[in-house]
Amino acid sequence: MPLVTTKQMLKAALEGHFAVGAFNANNMEMVQAIVEAATEERAPVILQVSQGAIRYAGLSFAAGIVKIAAANTDVPVALHLDHGTDFDQNVLCLREGFTSLMFDGSSLPLEENIAISKRICEIAHICGIPVETELGKVLKRGATPEEIEDAMAKPEDAKRFIAETGADSLAVAIGSVHALLSQGAGLDIERLKAIHAAIPETPLVLHGSSGVLEESIVEAMNYGIAKINVATYLSQAFTFAMFDHLKAHPDDEDPRKHLAAGREAAKERVREKIRLFRSNGTITSSGSFKSPPTHHRVADIGEPE
Ligand code: G3H
Ligand code: ZN
């Protein structure tokens, strides 16, 4: 089916207490791995392209392969700009047919973040495209506990931020860190609860999920987390599987064989995350969302369905 926006899928996730996986796609094999896993799991999926991926592949290639993958599946696929730190980049992605944008103004003073987020939302909304913004700053591997704490989103800013920007979803810094190589980070669930209580209608986004403990992820979906970004966990699987294959077949000059090993490994990790996020089985055989939403708070039902 053609690309869809993130609007309906995040609303369904918020209401159903599951999360849509937003997976970073840097090449054709990663795109295939993500869409194949989502199709088999009957899950909506977001393929996101970072500014680095755009520099690597070129904007039209990066967007083009996702559009082709979407056209060849019957589950909803959205094409999202991940961490667009630049106004112009957002506009260029809008023109390229992205169905979801992100303005990441987390390095800016709050007022400036609000002002640019608002401008992008106004333009994107004219085209019917939703925008994710960021409150607080999700830092990178290497940040100290004090730095992580200082950069967290302030619940008291959430309501004003959404009211003034008109943003459709909000990435919140609540303790995760980008690019961790193993799971060890817990989330500040009390902070998340306060943010969710302030803006209950706004889907919240968890960045840096590769390093977050599974139990924290499951709990976070009870308090507004409706989109979860995954990059490092997939890249690790892809790269190491490719490397192992190359080591086992050092004389095989066909890059497709090595890339296919990476693709298979990444696909299994996407499947694992989709099941953890409980978005599996939420899409019918005709490609629409099951209604009412399939899943409920974990606390209400024990195990996910
Ligand atoms: O925006 C992308 C992410 O937040 C992914 O973070 O590489 O730690 O999974 P990660
Ligand atoms: Zn991120």
Tab-separated table of C-alpha atoms and ligand atoms in Angstrom:
chain	number	residue	atom	x	y	z
A	1	MET	CA	0.000	0.000	0.000
A	2	PRO	CA	1.163	3.610	-0.347
A	3	LEU	CA	2.963	5.194	2.598
A	4	VAL	CA	0.721	6.301	5.442
A	5	THR	CA	1.342	9.034	8.017
A	6	THR	CA	2.175	8.273	11.640
A	7	LYS	CA	-1.018	9.986	12.829
A	8	GLN	CA	-3.399	7.034	12.905
A	9	MET	CA	-0.842	4.444	13.940
A	10	LEU	CA	0.318	6.452	16.957
A	11	LYS	CA	-3.265	7.172	18.008
A	12	ALA	CA	-4.048	3.445	17.863
A	13	ALA	CA	-0.894	2.680	19.842
A	14	LEU	CA	-1.658	5.290	22.517
A	15	GLU	CA	-5.172	3.953	22.943
A	16	GLY	CA	-4.116	0.318	22.847
A	17	HIS	CA	-1.081	0.683	25.138
A	18	PHE	CA	1.320	-0.694	22.606
A	19	ALA	CA	4.068	1.076	20.668
A	20	VAL	CA	4.910	1.288	17.003
A	21	GLY	CA	8.510	0.348	16.301
A	22	ALA	CA	10.458	3.058	14.480
A	23	PHE	CA	13.476	1.409	12.963
A	24	ASN	CA	16.404	3.225	11.372
A	25	ALA	CA	16.975	2.139	7.802
A	26	ASN	CA	20.331	2.911	6.215
A	27	ASN	CA	20.353	0.678	3.144
A	28	MET	CA	18.136	-1.538	1.023
A	29	GLU	CA	18.731	-4.693	3.052
A	30	MET	CA	17.776	-2.950	6.304
A	31	VAL	CA	14.585	-1.642	4.704
A	32	GLN	CA	13.729	-5.154	3.518
A	33	ALA	CA	14.499	-6.686	6.929
A	34	ILE	CA	12.221	-4.223	8.716
A	35	VAL	CA	9.293	-4.458	6.312
A	36	GLU	CA	9.451	-8.258	6.023
A	37	ALA	CA	9.368	-8.658	9.817
A	38	ALA	CA	6.493	-6.167	10.161
A	39	THR	CA	4.522	-7.913	7.432
A	40	GLU	CA	4.968	-11.345	8.986
A	41	GLU	CA	4.036	-9.964	12.423
A	42	ARG	CA	1.022	-7.976	11.089
A	43	ALA	CA	2.388	-4.802	12.682
A	44	PRO	CA	2.360	-1.169	11.559
A	45	VAL	CA	5.894	0.099	11.186
A	46	ILE	CA	7.871	3.327	10.890
A	47	LEU	CA	10.999	3.388	8.778
A	48	GLN	CA	13.087	6.304	9.808
A	49	VAL	CA	15.915	7.977	8.036
A	50	SER	CA	18.423	10.063	9.927
A	51	GLN	CA	20.334	13.023	8.538
A	52	GLY	CA	23.398	10.734	8.479
A	53	ALA	CA	21.491	8.182	6.386
A	54	ILE	CA	20.466	10.958	4.003
A	55	ARG	CA	24.101	12.025	3.655
A	56	TYR	CA	25.074	8.374	3.033
A	57	ALA	CA	22.403	7.365	0.522
A	58	GLY	CA	21.101	10.663	-0.825
A	59	LEU	CA	17.601	11.895	-0.024
A	60	SER	CA	15.772	10.447	-3.015
A	61	PHE	CA	17.416	7.002	-2.684
A	62	ALA	CA	16.721	6.913	1.052
A	63	ALA	CA	13.065	7.825	0.490
A	64	GLY	CA	12.682	5.820	-2.703
A	65	ILE	CA	13.568	2.414	-1.273
A	66	VAL	CA	11.140	2.881	1.606
A	67	LYS	CA	8.348	3.858	-0.790
A	68	ILE	CA	8.983	0.739	-2.866
A	69	ALA	CA	9.024	-1.485	0.215
A	70	ALA	CA	5.728	0.056	1.380
A	71	ALA	CA	4.122	-0.481	-2.012
A	72	ASN	CA	4.978	-4.174	-1.757
A	73	THR	CA	3.425	-4.887	1.616
A	74	ASP	CA	-0.084	-4.824	3.063
A	75	VAL	CA	0.773	-3.444	6.506
A	76	PRO	CA	0.911	0.334	7.135
A	77	VAL	CA	4.375	1.834	6.629
A	78	ALA	CA	5.361	5.435	7.429
A	79	LEU	CA	8.516	7.196	6.246
A	80	HIS	CA	9.874	9.411	9.014
A	81	LEU	CA	12.723	11.911	9.275
A	82	ASP	CA	14.682	11.037	12.413
A	83	HIS	CA	16.362	13.878	14.347
A	84	GLY	CA	15.961	16.563	11.737
A	85	THR	CA	17.913	19.300	13.455
A	86	ASP	CA	17.484	21.712	10.603
A	87	PHE	CA	14.469	23.649	9.341
A	88	ASP	CA	15.500	23.281	5.676
A	89	GLN	CA	16.036	19.521	6.023
A	90	ASN	CA	12.462	19.143	7.247
A	91	VAL	CA	11.123	21.103	4.294
A	92	LEU	CA	13.176	19.058	1.824
A	93	CYS	CA	11.860	15.823	3.332
A	94	LEU	CA	8.315	17.138	3.104
A	95	ARG	CA	8.844	17.789	-0.598
A	96	GLU	CA	10.345	14.305	-1.011
A	97	GLY	CA	7.149	12.678	0.259
A	98	PHE	CA	8.058	11.830	3.856
A	99	THR	CA	4.874	11.027	5.784
A	100	SER	CA	6.221	12.041	9.173
A	101	LEU	CA	8.808	14.611	10.258
A	102	MET	CA	10.880	15.314	13.335
A	103	PHE	CA	12.281	18.607	14.388
A	104	ASP	CA	14.916	18.026	17.029
A	105	GLY	CA	15.526	21.359	18.688
A	106	SER	CA	16.891	19.737	21.836
A	107	SER	CA	20.219	21.565	21.574
A	108	LEU	CA	18.476	24.937	21.449
A	109	PRO	CA	17.135	27.085	24.272
A	110	LEU	CA	13.488	26.175	24.942
A	111	GLU	CA	12.054	29.335	23.351
A	112	GLU	CA	13.964	28.773	20.119
A	113	ASN	CA	13.019	25.093	20.081
A	114	ILE	CA	9.361	26.107	20.401
A	115	ALA	CA	9.590	28.774	17.704
A	116	ILE	CA	11.165	26.538	15.025
A	117	SER	CA	9.028	23.516	15.955
A	118	LYS	CA	5.942	25.706	15.511
A	119	ARG	CA	7.012	26.925	12.066
A	120	ILE	CA	7.669	23.375	10.860
A	121	CYS	CA	4.361	22.132	12.266
A	122	GLU	CA	2.490	24.908	10.469
A	123	ILE	CA	4.054	24.046	7.117
A	124	ALA	CA	3.811	20.257	7.524
A	125	HIS	CA	0.196	20.415	8.661
A	126	ILE	CA	-0.782	22.252	5.482
A	127	CYS	CA	0.316	19.051	3.714
A	128	GLY	CA	-1.353	16.766	6.277
A	129	ILE	CA	1.979	15.537	7.632
A	130	PRO	CA	2.489	15.085	11.395
A	131	VAL	CA	5.579	16.306	13.260
A	132	GLU	CA	7.479	14.889	16.235
A	133	THR	CA	9.385	17.332	18.443
A	134	GLU	CA	11.745	16.819	21.367
A	135	LEU	CA	11.571	18.016	24.948
A	136	GLY	CA	14.734	17.698	27.022
A	137	LYS	CA	17.630	16.029	25.244
A	138	VAL	CA	18.337	12.332	24.788
A	139	LEU	CA	22.137	12.216	25.049
A	140	LYS	CA	24.653	9.832	23.476
A	141	ARG	CA	26.703	6.937	24.856
A	142	GLY	CA	29.423	8.399	27.097
A	143	ALA	CA	27.159	10.871	28.911
A	144	THR	CA	27.515	10.852	32.696
A	145	PRO	CA	24.544	10.102	35.006
A	146	GLU	CA	24.539	13.783	36.050
A	147	GLU	CA	24.426	14.952	32.431
A	148	ILE	CA	21.583	12.527	31.660
A	149	GLU	CA	19.620	13.758	34.681
A	150	ASP	CA	20.187	17.426	33.786
A	151	ALA	CA	19.015	16.880	30.203
A	152	MET	CA	15.725	15.210	31.135
A	153	ALA	CA	12.392	16.625	29.964
A	154	LYS	CA	10.648	18.860	32.502
A	155	PRO	CA	7.020	17.776	32.975
A	156	GLU	CA	6.005	21.388	33.690
A	157	ASP	CA	7.066	22.405	30.142
A	158	ALA	CA	5.101	19.677	28.341
A	159	LYS	CA	1.666	21.265	28.138
A	160	ARG	CA	2.939	24.625	26.937
A	161	PHE	CA	5.327	22.965	24.459
A	162	ILE	CA	2.525	21.054	22.754
A	163	ALA	CA	0.039	23.944	22.940
A	164	GLU	CA	2.469	26.429	21.395
A	165	THR	CA	4.097	24.215	18.771
A	166	GLY	CA	1.055	22.192	17.687
A	167	ALA	CA	3.313	19.112	17.524
A	168	ASP	CA	1.667	15.738	16.949
A	169	SER	CA	4.012	13.647	19.082
A	170	LEU	CA	6.735	14.350	21.605
A	171	ALA	CA	10.103	12.699	22.159
A	172	VAL	CA	10.861	12.880	25.866
A	173	ALA	CA	14.214	12.528	27.595
A	174	ILE	CA	13.453	10.228	30.523
A	175	GLY	CA	16.719	8.394	31.109
A	176	SER	CA	17.538	6.570	27.892
A	177	VAL	CA	20.790	7.239	26.048
A	178	HIS	CA	21.506	6.882	22.335
A	179	ALA	CA	23.699	4.089	20.980
A	180	LEU	CA	24.234	1.975	24.098
A	181	LEU	CA	25.704	-1.411	23.163
A	182	SER	CA	23.852	-3.397	25.819
A	183	GLN	CA	20.665	-3.080	27.864
A	184	GLY	CA	21.217	-1.438	31.237
A	185	ALA	CA	19.356	1.867	31.334
A	186	GLY	CA	16.199	2.237	33.390
A	187	LEU	CA	13.635	4.963	32.726
A	188	ASP	CA	12.359	7.664	35.066
A	189	ILE	CA	8.788	6.370	35.066
A	190	GLU	CA	7.549	8.961	37.582
A	191	ARG	CA	8.711	11.714	35.226
A	192	LEU	CA	7.027	9.947	32.318
A	193	LYS	CA	3.786	9.643	34.290
A	194	ALA	CA	3.823	13.385	35.016
A	195	ILE	CA	4.400	14.247	31.344
A	196	HIS	CA	1.673	11.854	30.208
A	197	ALA	CA	-0.749	13.306	32.765
A	198	ALA	CA	-0.056	16.821	31.416
A	199	ILE	CA	-0.607	15.866	27.752
A	200	PRO	CA	-2.628	12.615	27.758
A	201	GLU	CA	-3.696	12.959	24.116
A	202	THR	CA	-0.151	13.286	22.769
A	203	PRO	CA	1.713	10.130	21.777
A	204	LEU	CA	5.133	10.116	23.449
A	205	VAL	CA	8.301	8.819	21.819
A	206	LEU	CA	11.145	6.860	23.379
A	207	HIS	CA	14.553	7.378	21.787
A	208	GLY	CA	17.683	5.363	22.473
A	209	SER	CA	15.752	2.194	23.185
A	210	SER	CA	18.593	-0.203	22.322
A	211	GLY	CA	20.051	0.287	25.796
A	212	VAL	CA	16.806	0.305	27.790
A	213	LEU	CA	15.813	-2.566	30.068
A	214	GLU	CA	12.868	-4.542	28.719
A	215	GLU	CA	10.834	-4.137	31.903
A	216	SER	CA	11.143	-0.346	31.643
A	217	ILE	CA	9.937	-0.444	28.046
A	218	VAL	CA	6.906	-2.545	28.964
A	219	GLU	CA	6.032	-0.164	31.805
A	220	ALA	CA	6.523	2.937	29.665
A	221	MET	CA	3.857	1.775	27.209
A	222	ASN	CA	1.324	2.174	30.042
A	223	TYR	CA	2.096	5.905	30.261
A	224	GLY	CA	1.923	7.278	26.760
A	225	ILE	CA	4.981	5.855	25.011
A	226	ALA	CA	3.524	4.987	21.585
A	227	LYS	CA	6.580	5.138	19.311
A	228	ILE	CA	9.882	3.482	20.147
A	229	ASN	CA	13.045	4.162	18.154
A	230	VAL	CA	15.545	1.379	17.572
A	231	ALA	CA	18.810	1.744	15.689
A	232	THR	CA	21.945	0.376	17.396
A	233	TYR	CA	20.447	-3.017	18.260
A	234	LEU	CA	19.731	-3.628	14.567
A	235	SER	CA	23.029	-2.252	13.298
A	236	GLN	CA	24.928	-4.545	15.656
A	237	ALA	CA	23.080	-7.619	14.395
A	238	PHE	CA	23.473	-6.627	10.758
A	239	THR	CA	27.178	-5.844	10.970
A	240	PHE	CA	28.224	-8.793	13.123
A	241	ALA	CA	26.246	-11.333	11.057
A	242	MET	CA	27.816	-9.963	7.898
A	243	PHE	CA	31.249	-10.127	9.492
A	244	ASP	CA	30.718	-13.726	10.672
A	245	HIS	CA	29.567	-14.736	7.211
A	246	LEU	CA	32.591	-13.134	5.632
A	247	LYS	CA	34.856	-14.893	8.118
A	248	ALA	CA	33.213	-18.255	7.370
A	249	HIS	CA	33.343	-17.696	3.587
A	250	PRO	CA	36.458	-15.612	3.005
A	251	ASP	CA	36.668	-16.593	-0.656
A	252	ASP	CA	33.115	-15.668	-1.559
A	253	GLU	CA	33.360	-12.445	-3.524
A	254	ASP	CA	29.563	-12.052	-3.915
A	255	PRO	CA	28.535	-9.188	-1.569
A	256	ARG	CA	24.902	-10.331	-1.732
A	257	LYS	CA	25.697	-13.428	0.315
A	258	HIS	CA	27.240	-11.400	3.133
A	259	LEU	CA	24.555	-8.726	3.011
A	260	ALA	CA	21.806	-11.369	3.096
A	261	ALA	CA	23.249	-12.748	6.341
A	262	GLY	CA	23.071	-9.245	7.824
A	263	ARG	CA	19.523	-8.800	6.563
A	264	GLU	CA	18.344	-12.046	8.169
A	265	ALA	CA	19.902	-11.192	11.537
A	266	ALA	CA	18.405	-7.688	11.553
A	267	LYS	CA	14.998	-9.066	10.590
A	268	GLU	CA	14.915	-11.363	13.626
A	269	ARG	CA	15.760	-8.444	15.915
A	270	VAL	CA	12.987	-6.335	14.387
A	271	ARG	CA	10.572	-9.210	14.997
A	272	GLU	CA	11.741	-9.469	18.624
A	273	LYS	CA	11.196	-5.724	19.178
A	274	ILE	CA	7.781	-5.718	17.487
A	275	ARG	CA	6.665	-8.458	19.890
A	276	LEU	CA	8.129	-6.605	22.890
A	277	PHE	CA	6.289	-3.443	21.808
A	278	ARG	CA	3.069	-5.495	21.414
A	279	SER	CA	2.329	-4.091	17.974
A	280	ASN	CA	2.238	-7.599	16.522
A	281	GLY	CA	-1.200	-8.767	15.415
A	282	THR	CA	-2.691	-5.259	15.442
A	283	ILE	CA	-3.220	-5.173	11.661
A	284	THR	CA	-5.920	-7.198	9.924
A	285	SER	CA	-5.390	-9.219	6.754
A	286	SER	CA	-6.901	-6.306	4.825
A	287	GLY	CA	-4.305	-3.876	6.190
A	288	SER	CA	-6.387	-1.903	8.680
A	289	PHE	CA	-6.142	-1.595	12.437
A	290	LYS	CA	-8.089	-4.062	14.513
A	291	SER	CA	-10.809	-2.299	16.442
A	292	PRO	CA	-11.037	-2.033	19.392
A	293	PRO	CA	-7.257	-2.027	19.918
A	294	THR	CA	-5.927	-5.484	20.620
A	295	HIS	CA	-3.782	-4.722	23.634
A	296	HIS	CA	-4.346	-3.314	27.079
A	297	ARG	CA	-2.260	-2.180	29.997
A	298	VAL	CA	0.065	-4.950	31.081
A	299	ALA	CA	-0.975	-4.394	34.674
A	300	ASP	CA	-4.586	-5.091	33.734
A	301	ILE	CA	-4.041	-8.353	31.944
A	302	GLY	CA	-0.699	-9.729	33.103
A	303	GLU	CA	1.003	-10.849	29.947
A	304	PRO	CA	0.671	-9.161	26.564
A	305	GLU	CA	-1.760	-10.925	24.238
B	1	G3H	O1	16.549	8.137	16.858
B	1	G3H	C1	16.984	6.976	16.923
B	1	G3H	C2	17.147	6.322	18.167
B	1	G3H	O2	16.752	7.038	19.233
B	1	G3H	C3	17.784	5.019	18.282
B	1	G3H	O3	18.584	4.888	19.434
B	1	G3H	O4	20.462	3.547	18.560
B	1	G3H	O5	20.052	3.723	20.976
B	1	G3H	O6	18.501	2.421	19.548
B	1	G3H	P1	19.438	3.565	19.640
B	2	ZN	ZN	16.991	9.249	18.744
